[in-house]
Structures are given as C-alpha cells and as structure tokens.
Coordinates of C-alpha atoms (C1' of nucleotides) in Angstrom, one line a residue:
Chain A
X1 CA 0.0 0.0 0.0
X2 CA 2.7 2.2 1.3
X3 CA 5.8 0.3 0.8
X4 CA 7.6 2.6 -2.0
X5 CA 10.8 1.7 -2.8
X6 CA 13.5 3.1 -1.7
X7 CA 14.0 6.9 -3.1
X8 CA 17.2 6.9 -2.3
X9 CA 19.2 3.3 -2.4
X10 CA 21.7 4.1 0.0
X11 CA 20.6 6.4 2.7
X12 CA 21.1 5.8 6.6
X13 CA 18.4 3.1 6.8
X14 CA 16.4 5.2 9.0
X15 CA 15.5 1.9 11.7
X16 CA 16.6 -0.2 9.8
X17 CA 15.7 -4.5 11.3
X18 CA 18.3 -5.0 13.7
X19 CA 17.7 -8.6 14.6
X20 CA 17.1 -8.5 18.5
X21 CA 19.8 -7.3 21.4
X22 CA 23.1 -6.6 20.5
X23 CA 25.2 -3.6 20.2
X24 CA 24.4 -2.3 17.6
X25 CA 27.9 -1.3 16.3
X26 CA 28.6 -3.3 13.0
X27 CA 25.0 -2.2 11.2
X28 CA 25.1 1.1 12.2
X29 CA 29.1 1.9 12.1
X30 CA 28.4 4.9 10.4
X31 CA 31.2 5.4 7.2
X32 CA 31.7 1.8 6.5
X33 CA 31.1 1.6 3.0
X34 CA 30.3 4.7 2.2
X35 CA 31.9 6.5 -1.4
X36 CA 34.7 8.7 -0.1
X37 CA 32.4 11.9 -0.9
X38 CA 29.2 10.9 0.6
X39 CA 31.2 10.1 3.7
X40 CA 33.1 13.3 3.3
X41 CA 29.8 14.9 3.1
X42 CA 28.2 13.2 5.9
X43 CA 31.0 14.4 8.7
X44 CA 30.2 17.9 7.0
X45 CA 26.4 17.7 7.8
X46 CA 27.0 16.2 11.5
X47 CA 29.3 18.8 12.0
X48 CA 27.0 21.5 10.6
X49 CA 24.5 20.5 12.4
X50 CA 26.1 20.2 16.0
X51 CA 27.2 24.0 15.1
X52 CA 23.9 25.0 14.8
X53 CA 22.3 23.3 18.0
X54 CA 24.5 24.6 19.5
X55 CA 24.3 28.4 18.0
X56 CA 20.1 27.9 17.7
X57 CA 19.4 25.2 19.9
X58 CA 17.3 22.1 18.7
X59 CA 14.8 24.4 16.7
X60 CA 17.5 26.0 14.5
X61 CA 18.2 22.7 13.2
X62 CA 16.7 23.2 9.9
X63 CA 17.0 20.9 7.0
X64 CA 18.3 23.9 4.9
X65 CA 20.3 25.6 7.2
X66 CA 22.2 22.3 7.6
X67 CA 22.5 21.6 4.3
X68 CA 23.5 25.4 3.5
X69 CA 25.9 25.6 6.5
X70 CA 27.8 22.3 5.2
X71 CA 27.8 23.4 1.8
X72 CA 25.8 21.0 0.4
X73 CA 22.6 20.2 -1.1
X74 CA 19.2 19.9 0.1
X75 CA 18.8 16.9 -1.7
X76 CA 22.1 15.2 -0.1
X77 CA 20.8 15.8 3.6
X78 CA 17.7 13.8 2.9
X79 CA 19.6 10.8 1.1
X80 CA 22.0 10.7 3.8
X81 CA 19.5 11.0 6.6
X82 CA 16.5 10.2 5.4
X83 CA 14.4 12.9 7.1
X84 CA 14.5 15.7 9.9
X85 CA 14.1 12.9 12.5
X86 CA 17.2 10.7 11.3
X87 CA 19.7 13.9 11.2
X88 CA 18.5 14.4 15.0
X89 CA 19.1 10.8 15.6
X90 CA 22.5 10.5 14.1
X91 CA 23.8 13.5 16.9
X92 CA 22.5 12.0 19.6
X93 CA 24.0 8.8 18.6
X94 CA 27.4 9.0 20.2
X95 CA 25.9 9.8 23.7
X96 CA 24.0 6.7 22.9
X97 CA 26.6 4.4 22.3
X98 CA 28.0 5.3 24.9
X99 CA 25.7 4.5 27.2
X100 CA 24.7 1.4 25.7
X101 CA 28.4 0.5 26.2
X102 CA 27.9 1.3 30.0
X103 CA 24.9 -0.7 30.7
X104 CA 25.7 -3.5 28.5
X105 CA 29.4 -4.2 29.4
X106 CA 30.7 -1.7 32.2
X107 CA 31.0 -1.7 35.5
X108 CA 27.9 -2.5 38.2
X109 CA 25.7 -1.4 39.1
X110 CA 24.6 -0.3 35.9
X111 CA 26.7 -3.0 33.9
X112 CA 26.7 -6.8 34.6
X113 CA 27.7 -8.1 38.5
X114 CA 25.0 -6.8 40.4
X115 CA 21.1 -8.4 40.9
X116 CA 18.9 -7.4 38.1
X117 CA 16.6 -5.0 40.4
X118 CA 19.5 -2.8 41.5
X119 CA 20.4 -3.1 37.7
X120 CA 16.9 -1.8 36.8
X121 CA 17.2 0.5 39.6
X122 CA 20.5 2.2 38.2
X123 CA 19.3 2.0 34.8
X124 CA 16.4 4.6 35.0
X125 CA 18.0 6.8 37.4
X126 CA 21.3 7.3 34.6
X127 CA 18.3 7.5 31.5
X128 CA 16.8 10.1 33.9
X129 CA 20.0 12.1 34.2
X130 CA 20.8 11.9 30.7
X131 CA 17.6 12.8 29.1
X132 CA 18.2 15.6 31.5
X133 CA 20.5 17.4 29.4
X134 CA 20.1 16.8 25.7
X135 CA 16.3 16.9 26.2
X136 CA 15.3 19.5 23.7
X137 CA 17.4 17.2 21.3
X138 CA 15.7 14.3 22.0
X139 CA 12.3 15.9 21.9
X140 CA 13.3 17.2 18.3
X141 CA 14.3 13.9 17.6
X142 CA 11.3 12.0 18.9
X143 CA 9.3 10.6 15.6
X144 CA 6.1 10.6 15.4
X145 CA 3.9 7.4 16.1
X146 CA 5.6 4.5 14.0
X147 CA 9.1 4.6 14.4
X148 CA 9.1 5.6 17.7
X149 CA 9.0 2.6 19.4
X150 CA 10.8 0.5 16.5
X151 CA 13.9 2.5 16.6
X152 CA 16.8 0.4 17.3
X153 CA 18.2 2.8 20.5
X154 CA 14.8 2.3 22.1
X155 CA 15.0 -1.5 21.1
X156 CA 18.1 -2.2 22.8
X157 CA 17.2 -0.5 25.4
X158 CA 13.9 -2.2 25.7
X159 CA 15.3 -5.7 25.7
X160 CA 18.3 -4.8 27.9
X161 CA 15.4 -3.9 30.4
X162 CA 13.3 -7.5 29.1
X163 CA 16.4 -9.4 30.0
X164 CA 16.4 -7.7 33.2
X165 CA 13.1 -7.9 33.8
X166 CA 13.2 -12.3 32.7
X167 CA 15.4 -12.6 36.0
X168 CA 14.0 -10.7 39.0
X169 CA 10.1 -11.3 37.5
X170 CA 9.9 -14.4 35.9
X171 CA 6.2 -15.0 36.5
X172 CA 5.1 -11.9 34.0
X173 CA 4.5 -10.6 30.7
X174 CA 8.0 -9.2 30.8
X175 CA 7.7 -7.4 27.0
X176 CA 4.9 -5.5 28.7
X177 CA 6.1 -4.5 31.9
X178 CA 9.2 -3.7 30.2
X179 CA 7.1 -1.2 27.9
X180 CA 5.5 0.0 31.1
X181 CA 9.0 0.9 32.8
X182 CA 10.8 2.5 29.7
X183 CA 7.5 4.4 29.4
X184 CA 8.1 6.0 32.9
X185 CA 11.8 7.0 31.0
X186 CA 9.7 8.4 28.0
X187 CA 11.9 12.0 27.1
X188 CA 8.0 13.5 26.8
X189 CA 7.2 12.7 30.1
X190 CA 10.4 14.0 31.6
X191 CA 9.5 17.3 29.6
X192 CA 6.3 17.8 30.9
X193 CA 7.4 16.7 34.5
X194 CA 10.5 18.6 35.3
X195 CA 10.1 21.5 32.3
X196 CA 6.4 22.2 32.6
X197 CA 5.4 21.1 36.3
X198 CA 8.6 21.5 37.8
X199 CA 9.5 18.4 39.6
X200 CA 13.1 18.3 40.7
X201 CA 14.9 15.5 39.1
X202 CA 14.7 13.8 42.4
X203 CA 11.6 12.9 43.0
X204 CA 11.5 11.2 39.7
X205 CA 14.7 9.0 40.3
X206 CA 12.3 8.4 43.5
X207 CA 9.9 7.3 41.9
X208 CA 12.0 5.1 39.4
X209 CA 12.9 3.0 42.1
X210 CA 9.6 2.7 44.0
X211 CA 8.1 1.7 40.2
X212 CA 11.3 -0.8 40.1
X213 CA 10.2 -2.2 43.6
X214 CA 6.5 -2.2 42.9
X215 CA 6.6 -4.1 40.0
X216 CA 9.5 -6.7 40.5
X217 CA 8.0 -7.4 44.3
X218 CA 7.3 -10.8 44.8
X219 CA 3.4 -11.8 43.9
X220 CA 2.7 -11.7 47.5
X221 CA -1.1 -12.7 48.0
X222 CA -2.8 -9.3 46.4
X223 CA -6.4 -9.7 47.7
X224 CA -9.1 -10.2 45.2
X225 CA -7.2 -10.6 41.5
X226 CA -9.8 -12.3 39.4
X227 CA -9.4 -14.2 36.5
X228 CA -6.4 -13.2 35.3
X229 CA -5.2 -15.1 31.9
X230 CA -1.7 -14.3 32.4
X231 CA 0.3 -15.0 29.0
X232 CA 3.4 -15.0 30.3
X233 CA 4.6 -16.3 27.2
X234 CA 6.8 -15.1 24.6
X235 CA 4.0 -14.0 22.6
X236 CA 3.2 -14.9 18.8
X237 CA 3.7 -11.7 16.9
X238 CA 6.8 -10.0 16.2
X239 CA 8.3 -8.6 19.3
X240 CA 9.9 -5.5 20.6
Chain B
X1 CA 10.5 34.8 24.5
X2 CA 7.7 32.9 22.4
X3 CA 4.2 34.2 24.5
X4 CA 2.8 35.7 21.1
X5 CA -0.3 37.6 22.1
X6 CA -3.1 35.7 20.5
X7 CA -2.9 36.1 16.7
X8 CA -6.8 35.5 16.8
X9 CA -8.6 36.2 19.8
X10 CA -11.1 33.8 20.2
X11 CA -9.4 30.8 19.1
X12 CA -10.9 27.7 20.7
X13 CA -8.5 27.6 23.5
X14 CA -6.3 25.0 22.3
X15 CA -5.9 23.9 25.7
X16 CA -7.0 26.4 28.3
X17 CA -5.7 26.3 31.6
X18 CA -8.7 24.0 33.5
X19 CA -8.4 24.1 36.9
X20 CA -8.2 20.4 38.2
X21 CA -10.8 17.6 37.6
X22 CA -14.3 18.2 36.5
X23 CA -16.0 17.6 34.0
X24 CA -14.5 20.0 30.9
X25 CA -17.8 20.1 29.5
X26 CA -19.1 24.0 31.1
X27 CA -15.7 25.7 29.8
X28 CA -15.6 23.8 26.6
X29 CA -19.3 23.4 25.3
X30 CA -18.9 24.4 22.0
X31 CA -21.2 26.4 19.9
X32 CA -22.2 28.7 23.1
X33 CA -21.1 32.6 22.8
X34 CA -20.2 32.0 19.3
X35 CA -21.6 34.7 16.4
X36 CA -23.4 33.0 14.5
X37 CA -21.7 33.0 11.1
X38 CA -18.8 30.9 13.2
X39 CA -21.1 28.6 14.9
X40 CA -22.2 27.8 11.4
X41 CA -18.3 27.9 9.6
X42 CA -17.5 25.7 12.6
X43 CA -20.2 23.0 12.1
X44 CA -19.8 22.8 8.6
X45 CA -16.0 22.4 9.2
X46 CA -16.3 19.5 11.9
X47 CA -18.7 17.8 9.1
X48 CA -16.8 18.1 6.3
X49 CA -13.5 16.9 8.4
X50 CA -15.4 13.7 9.4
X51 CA -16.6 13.5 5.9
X52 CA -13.0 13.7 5.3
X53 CA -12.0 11.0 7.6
X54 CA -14.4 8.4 6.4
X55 CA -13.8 9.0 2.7
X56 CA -9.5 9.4 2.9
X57 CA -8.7 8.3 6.5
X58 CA -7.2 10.6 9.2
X59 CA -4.2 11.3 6.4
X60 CA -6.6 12.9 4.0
X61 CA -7.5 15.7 7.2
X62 CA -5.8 18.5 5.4
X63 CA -6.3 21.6 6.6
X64 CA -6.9 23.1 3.3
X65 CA -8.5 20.2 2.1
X66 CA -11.3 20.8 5.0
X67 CA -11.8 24.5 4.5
X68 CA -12.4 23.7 1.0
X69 CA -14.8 21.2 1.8
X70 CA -16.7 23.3 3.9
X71 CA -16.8 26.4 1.5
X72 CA -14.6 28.2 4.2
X73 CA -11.2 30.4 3.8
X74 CA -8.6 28.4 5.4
X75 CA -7.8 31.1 8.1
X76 CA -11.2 30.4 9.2
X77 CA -9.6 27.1 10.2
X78 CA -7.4 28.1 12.0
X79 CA -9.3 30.6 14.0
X80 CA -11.5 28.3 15.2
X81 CA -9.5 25.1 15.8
X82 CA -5.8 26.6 16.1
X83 CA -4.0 24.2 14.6
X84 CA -4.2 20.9 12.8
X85 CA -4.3 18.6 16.5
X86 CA -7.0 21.2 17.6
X87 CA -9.3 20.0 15.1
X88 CA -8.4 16.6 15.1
X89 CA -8.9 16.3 19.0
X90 CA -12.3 18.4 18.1
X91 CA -13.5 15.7 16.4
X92 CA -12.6 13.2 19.0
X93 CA -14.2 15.4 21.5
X94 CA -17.6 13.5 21.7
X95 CA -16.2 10.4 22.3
X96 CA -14.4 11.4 25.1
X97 CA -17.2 13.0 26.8
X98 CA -18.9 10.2 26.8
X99 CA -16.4 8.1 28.4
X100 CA -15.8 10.8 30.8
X101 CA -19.2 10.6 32.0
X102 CA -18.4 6.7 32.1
X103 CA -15.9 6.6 34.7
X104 CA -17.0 9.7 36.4
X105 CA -20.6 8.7 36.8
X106 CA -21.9 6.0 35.2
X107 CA -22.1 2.4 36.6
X108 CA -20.0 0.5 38.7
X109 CA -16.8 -1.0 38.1
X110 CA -16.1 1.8 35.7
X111 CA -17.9 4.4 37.5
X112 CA -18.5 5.3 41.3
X113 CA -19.4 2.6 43.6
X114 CA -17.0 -0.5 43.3
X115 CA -13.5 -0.3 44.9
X116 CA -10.6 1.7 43.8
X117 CA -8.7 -0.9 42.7
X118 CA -11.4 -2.9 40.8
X119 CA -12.0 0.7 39.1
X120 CA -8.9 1.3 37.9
X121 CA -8.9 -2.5 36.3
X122 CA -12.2 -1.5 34.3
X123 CA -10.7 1.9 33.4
X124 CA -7.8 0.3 31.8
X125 CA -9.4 -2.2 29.6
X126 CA -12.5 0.8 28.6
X127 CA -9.7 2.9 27.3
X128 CA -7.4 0.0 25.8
X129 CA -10.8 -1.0 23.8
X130 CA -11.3 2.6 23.1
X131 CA -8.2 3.4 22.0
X132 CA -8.3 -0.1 19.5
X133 CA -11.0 2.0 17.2
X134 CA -9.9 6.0 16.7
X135 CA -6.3 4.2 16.8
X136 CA -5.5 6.2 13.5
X137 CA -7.3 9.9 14.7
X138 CA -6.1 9.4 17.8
X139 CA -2.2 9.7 16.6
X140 CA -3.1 12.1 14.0
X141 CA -4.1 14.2 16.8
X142 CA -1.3 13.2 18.9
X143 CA 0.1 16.7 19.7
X144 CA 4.1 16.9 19.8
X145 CA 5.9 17.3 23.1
X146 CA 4.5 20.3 24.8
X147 CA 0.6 19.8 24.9
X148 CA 0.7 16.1 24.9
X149 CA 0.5 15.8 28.5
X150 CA -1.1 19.6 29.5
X151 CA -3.9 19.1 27.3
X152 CA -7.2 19.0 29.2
X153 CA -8.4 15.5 28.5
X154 CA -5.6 13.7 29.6
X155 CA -5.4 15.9 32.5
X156 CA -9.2 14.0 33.1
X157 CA -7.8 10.8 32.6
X158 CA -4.8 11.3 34.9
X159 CA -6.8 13.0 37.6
X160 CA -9.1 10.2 37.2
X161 CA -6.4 7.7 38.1
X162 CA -4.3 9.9 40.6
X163 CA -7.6 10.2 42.7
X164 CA -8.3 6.1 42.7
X165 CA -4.3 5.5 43.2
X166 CA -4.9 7.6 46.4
X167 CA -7.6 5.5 47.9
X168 CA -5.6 2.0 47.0
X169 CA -1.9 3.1 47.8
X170 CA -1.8 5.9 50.1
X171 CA 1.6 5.0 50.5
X172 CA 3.4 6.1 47.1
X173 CA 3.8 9.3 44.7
X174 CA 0.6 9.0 43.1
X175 CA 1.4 11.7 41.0
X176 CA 4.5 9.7 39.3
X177 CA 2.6 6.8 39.4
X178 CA -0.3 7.6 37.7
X179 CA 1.6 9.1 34.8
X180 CA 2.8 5.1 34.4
X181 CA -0.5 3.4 34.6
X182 CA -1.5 6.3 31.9
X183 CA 1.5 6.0 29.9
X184 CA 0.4 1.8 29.5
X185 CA -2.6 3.3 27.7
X186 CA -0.2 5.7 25.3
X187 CA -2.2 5.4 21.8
X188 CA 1.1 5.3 20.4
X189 CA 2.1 2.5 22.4
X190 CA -0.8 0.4 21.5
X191 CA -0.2 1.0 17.8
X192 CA 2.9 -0.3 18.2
X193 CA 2.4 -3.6 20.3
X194 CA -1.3 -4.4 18.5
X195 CA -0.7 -3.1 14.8
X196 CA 2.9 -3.5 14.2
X197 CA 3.9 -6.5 17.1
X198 CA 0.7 -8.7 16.6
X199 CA 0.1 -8.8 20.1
X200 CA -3.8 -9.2 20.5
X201 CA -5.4 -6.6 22.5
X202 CA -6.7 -9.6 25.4
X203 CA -2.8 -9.7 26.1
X204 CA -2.7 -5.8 26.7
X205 CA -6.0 -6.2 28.7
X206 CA -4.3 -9.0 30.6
X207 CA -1.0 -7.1 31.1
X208 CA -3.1 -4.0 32.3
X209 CA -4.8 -6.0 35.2
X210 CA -1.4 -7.4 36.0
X211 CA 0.0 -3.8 36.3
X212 CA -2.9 -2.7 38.4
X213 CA -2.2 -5.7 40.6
X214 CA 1.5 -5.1 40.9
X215 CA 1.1 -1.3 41.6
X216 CA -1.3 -1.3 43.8
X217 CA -0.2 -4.5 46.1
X218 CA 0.6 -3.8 49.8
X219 CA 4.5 -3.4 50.2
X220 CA 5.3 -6.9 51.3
X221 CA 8.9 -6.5 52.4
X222 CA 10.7 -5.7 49.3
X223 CA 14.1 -7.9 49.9
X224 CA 16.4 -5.5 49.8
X225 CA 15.3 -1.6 49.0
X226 CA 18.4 0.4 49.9
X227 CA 17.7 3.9 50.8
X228 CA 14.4 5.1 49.5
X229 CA 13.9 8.5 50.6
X230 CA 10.6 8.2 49.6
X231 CA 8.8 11.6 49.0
X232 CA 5.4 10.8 48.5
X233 CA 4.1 14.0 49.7
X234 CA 1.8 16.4 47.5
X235 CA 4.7 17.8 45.9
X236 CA 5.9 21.4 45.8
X237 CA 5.5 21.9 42.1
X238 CA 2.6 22.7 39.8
X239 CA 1.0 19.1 39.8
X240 CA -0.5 17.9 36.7
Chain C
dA1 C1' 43.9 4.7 -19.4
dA2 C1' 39.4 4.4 -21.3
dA3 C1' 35.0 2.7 -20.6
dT4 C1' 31.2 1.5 -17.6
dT5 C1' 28.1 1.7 -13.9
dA6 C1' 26.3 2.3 -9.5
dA7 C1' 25.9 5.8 -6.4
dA8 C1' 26.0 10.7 -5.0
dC9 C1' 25.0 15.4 -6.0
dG10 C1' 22.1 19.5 -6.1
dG11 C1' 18.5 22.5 -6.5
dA12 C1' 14.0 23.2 -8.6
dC13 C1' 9.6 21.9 -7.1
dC14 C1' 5.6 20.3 -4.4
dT15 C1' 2.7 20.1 -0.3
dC16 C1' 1.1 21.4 3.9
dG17 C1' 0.9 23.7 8.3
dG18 C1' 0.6 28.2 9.9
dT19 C1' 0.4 33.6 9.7
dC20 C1' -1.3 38.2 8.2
dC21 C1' -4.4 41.7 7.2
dG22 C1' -7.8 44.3 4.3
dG23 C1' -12.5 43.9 3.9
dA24 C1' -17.2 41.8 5.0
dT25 C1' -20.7 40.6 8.9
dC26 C1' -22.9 40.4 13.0
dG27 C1' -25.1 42.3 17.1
dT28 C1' -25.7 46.2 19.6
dT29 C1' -26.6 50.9 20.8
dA30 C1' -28.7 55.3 19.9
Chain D
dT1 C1' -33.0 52.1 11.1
dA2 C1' -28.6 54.1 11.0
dA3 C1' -24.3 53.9 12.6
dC4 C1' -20.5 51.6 15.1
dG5 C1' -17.3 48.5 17.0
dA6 C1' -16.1 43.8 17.9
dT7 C1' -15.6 39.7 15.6
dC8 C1' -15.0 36.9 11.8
dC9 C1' -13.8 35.8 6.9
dG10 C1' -10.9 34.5 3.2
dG11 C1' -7.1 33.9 0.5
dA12 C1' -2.4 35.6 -0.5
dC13 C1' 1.9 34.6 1.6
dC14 C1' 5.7 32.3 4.0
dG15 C1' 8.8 28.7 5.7
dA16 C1' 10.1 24.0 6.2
dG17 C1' 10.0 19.2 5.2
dG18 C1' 10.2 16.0 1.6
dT19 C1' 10.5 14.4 -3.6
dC20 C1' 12.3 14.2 -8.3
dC21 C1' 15.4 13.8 -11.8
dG22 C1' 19.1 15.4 -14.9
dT23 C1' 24.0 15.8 -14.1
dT24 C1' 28.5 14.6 -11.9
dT25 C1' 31.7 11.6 -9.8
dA26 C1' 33.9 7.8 -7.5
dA27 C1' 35.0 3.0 -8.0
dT28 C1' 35.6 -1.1 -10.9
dT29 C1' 36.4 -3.6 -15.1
dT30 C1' 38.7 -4.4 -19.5

DNA sequence: AAATTAAACGGACCTCGGTCCGGATCGTTA
DNA sequence: TAACGATCCGGACCGAGGTCCGTTTAATTT
C-alpha cells in the first residue's frame, strides 16, 4: 500500500531491522562503505549541524540551514539521513553508544555483576539524568507514532530492560512491563514533568525506584485478583 | 520569549488552563457565545473533516482540504480550531465526553461505587478498547511534546487515576505513578504492540490488570530496597 | 587509461501547516 | 433604522519538510 521503494538506495536506513539485542555497532558503524564523498559529506552535515544546535538550539536545526551551513545540497541531507528525525538521531548517537556500552558491558551497578533490580534500579536513574541534558534534542528527535518505538536505540534498550526484567520477574509478561518501565523513562514525560510542572529530578529518580520495587515485588497474596489469563509467554507476533 | 499575544482572539482555546478535575464540558461546550456566522463555519468544518476522515482516513484531514470542503477560507480554520491537532482532537471530542461521564458517573466498576482498585482495572481495559478503534485519529491528533500531556483531556484521565491510586496506595507518589499506569494506555504504544507486534489486544487487557495488581499490592517487604527517601508528599511543584 | 556503472549530488519543485491583514458581517446601541 | 465597534472571513503569503530527476563523480572492469 505504502511500501515505496527506496527513493534513495543508500541512505542511513532510517531503523533499519536490527535482529534483536546486540550492540548495535557493526550495522550502524556509520562510514563503513560509504563512497569517499558521501562520507566526506556526511561528517560535514554532522558537523554542521552540531554548530547550529548549539548556536540555535534544537529548533534552529533546519534541514536547509544544515545543508547550507555544510555546503551541500538539500537533496544530499535527505539521502543521507533520510528525514529531519534521522539527522536528529545521528547527533545523539554517540551519547548513545556510549551509554549502551555502559549498561551493556561496564561496571555495576549499571553493567553486569550486580542483581537485576538494582540493575533496573540504576538503569532509570542514569536514563533520567541523561535525558536531562540533551532533552530538547531528544524531543526534536522523537518521531512521530511509528518509528518511535521501533527505533533500534529504544530497542536495545527495551530488551536490555526484558532481560532484566526475565530474572527478577519471571512470572510476567516481561515485554509489557518492560514497555510499562521504559514508558516511565519516555523523554516527553520528563518534559512535561520537570520543564512544565517543575519536579526536581529527584523525585522522579524516587519514583524510578519505588516503580522498580512495585513491579518486581514478589506476587505476595494481592487480595481479590480475578481471573487473570496471564500469557506470560513469549508471545506470537513479532516482538519489541 | 515565544508568548505571542493571541494572533486570533477567540481561538478555541487549544488547551486552556482547566483548573483540576471536572467535567470540561461547562468551559468547553462548544457552539455557546459563538456569532453566529462561526457557529455555522464551525459545524460545517467538523462535518466536512469527518466526511473527510471516512472518505480518505485521518491522512486525507488537510487543513486546506477541510476548508475547501466546507466552503470556508482556510484562516477560518485556524481561528476556530488553532491548529491541525486542535481539530483533530475536536473531532474526538464526543467520544471522550462520553467516556468521561463513564468513569465519572456512570455504573459500577467503571464508574462510582465498586472499589478503587477494581476501578482502575475497568478503566484500563475501557480505554485500551477505546483506544483499538480511533487508533489512526487518535495519533493524528497526537500533539508533539508540549501539549501532549497539559492538554485538558488527559489531564481527566490522569486525575481520574491519581484520585483512585490515592484510595488504593496511600503509600506512594501517586502523581508519578499515575503518569505510568496512563502511559500503559499511550495510543502510540498500542499502535505499536497491537498493529505493528501482533500482540492481540486480550494480552494488553491482561498485562493492564497485572500492572494494576502489581502497583497497587501492599509493600510486602521488598528484599532489599536500599535507601528510599521516599517523598510521596503532595509535591511542591505545579501538579499535573 | 578508457569505458562503464552504481551511487551521489544539487537544487527546482511540491505540499502542507501556519500567519497576516484588508474587507465583509454580526449584534448592539442610539 | 442608521451607525458603530467587535468579531469573523478569506485567501495571499511564508517557511520548512520532503521528492524528483538530470548531471556529476567515485570505484571497478577491460
């Protein structure tokens, strides 16, 4: 129906179908195989576009400036990028490797050695502090609807948090709760929160780790829970 | 810095500034101290957008496509509705006054009369199969950032939930935890795991009841929960 | 080194959301 | 009913995202 062929045959794959948890290095190792101008041309627009976030903020970020600023074409941002969304992406992708690397492989409590809930625990309160900063970035960034939750960052760090989840809850639609906890992390939410209601960044890391304890507390004896169909299991469609 | 005095002065307030929970009907009844030539621009306009929608799906809602529809100057659009999400969520309006009236006053378990808990299990499911129709208006109108979570709706719905947390967990930042339970029900969310995952919409109902249950259960000794300074008091910001 | 081809380039062009403002209308007051 | 001010109307206009396609260029083959 919608499925046009690729416009452009080489550009960033936008999300493209990482196959489940694993850094995502390799796919995404930005200028692999990339012809020696396009990858010249890509450092120019990353650079470009850092400038003008940083002269403009997140807003001034505009498809033309960028392309204008790096002294390139309009049409080369796009077929680099994709759209507004994947330029956005691409800058906040070193923070995210980063911290991919840290929860994935570096020391506890955040990285492997210490009991999954004080994993989960230190997991929300570091997404909490980063989304701090870069937060009008990441709100510029956010897609809209589709993509959002099929974007390979959000991915990994979804399963990181299913694989978390598989050990201290076992008895529970972990993919769900897991969509439940990241959507306490969501960069809107922290927006509104702290930006628009003012809520000190505190009282949301409290709250991270009451929602940790609430939800990975052992089923003891809630009173009257009827009839509940729990299909624990890994579930037929596609996950994520 | 970006307050611009009202380009057009009676705009349907986007998203006024309702104070707390009630019923947004009085302040946002439509068609009341209207002139009459808008009353009229502004009926024709919702028809011809739900014309619109039926005929071309929530895509084919252009703004210039409905003024044209309607035999209206675009401008007159946007006067009345403000923007694009402003007459999307006008459209969804009736809907959600019904459902307000649902789970404000209707019949028990969804409404006034069974307890808290039980409540909150019915509220989850009514939206979740709400939600699974409108799936496609509801993101169209899915503001960006900003409005998503001030917008005087989901301030209902959150109140709703903040006000039945209170009487089941007295113990916990309702506030914070509210804003999970609603952000389970994210439209978004369920487009992804029900349209693009497969998952059938029993296994959200099911994981919804779960969550309820998990939530809300009596704090049975967590094992170890190291240092919770636990500030579940009203909260010194603007709530919301 | 010349030929070949896949990929990259660039900018004209389109669409759509949103703004502006001169002129038409409504409702009211005298 | 005549005049007046508040409100509304409409469509020209703007900026930004996104597409297209003819041209240029880097890599590979002969």
């Amino acid at each position: 129906m919608s499925a046009a062929l690729p416009p452009f045959p080489h550009t960033e794959e936008p999300f493209g179908r990482t196959e489940l948890l694993q850094l995502d290095t390799a796919a995404h190792e930005p200028n692999a195989c990339l012809r020696a101008d396009a990858a010249r041309n890509r450092a120019r627009l990353l650079d470009a576009a850092a400038r003008l976030v940083a002269e403009h903020g997140a807003a001034g970020v505009t498809m033309e400036a960028v392309a204008a600023a790096a002294n390139v074409g309009k049409g080369t941002v796009f077929r680099r990028f994709g759209d507004r969304t994947g330029l956005l992406t691409a800058l906040l992708d070193h923070s995210e490797k980063k911290f991919q690397a840290a929860f994935l492989g570096g020391p506890p409590p955040l990285g492997p050695g210490a009991p999954p809930v004080e994993r989960l625990r230190a997991f929300g309160c570091a997404m909490l502090r980063r989304s701090a900063e870069q937060l009008d970035l990441q709100l510029a960034a956010e897609p809209s609807a589709d993509r959002r939750f099929a974007s390979p960052p959000l991915r990994v760090l979804h399963g990181h948090v299913v694989l978390l989840l598989r050990q201290a809850v076992p008895d529970a639609d972990t993919e769900l709760v897991a969509h439940t906890l990241m959507g306490y992390l969501n960069p809107v939410l922290i927006h509104h929160l702290t930006r628009q209601c003012g809520m000190p960044l505190e009282r949301l890391e409290d709250g991270w780790t009451d929602l940790v304890d609430r939800v990975t507390a052992p089923a003891c004896s809630t009173p009257a829970a009827p009839a509940r169909r729990t299909s624990a299991a890994p579930a037929p469609g596609v996950n994520s």
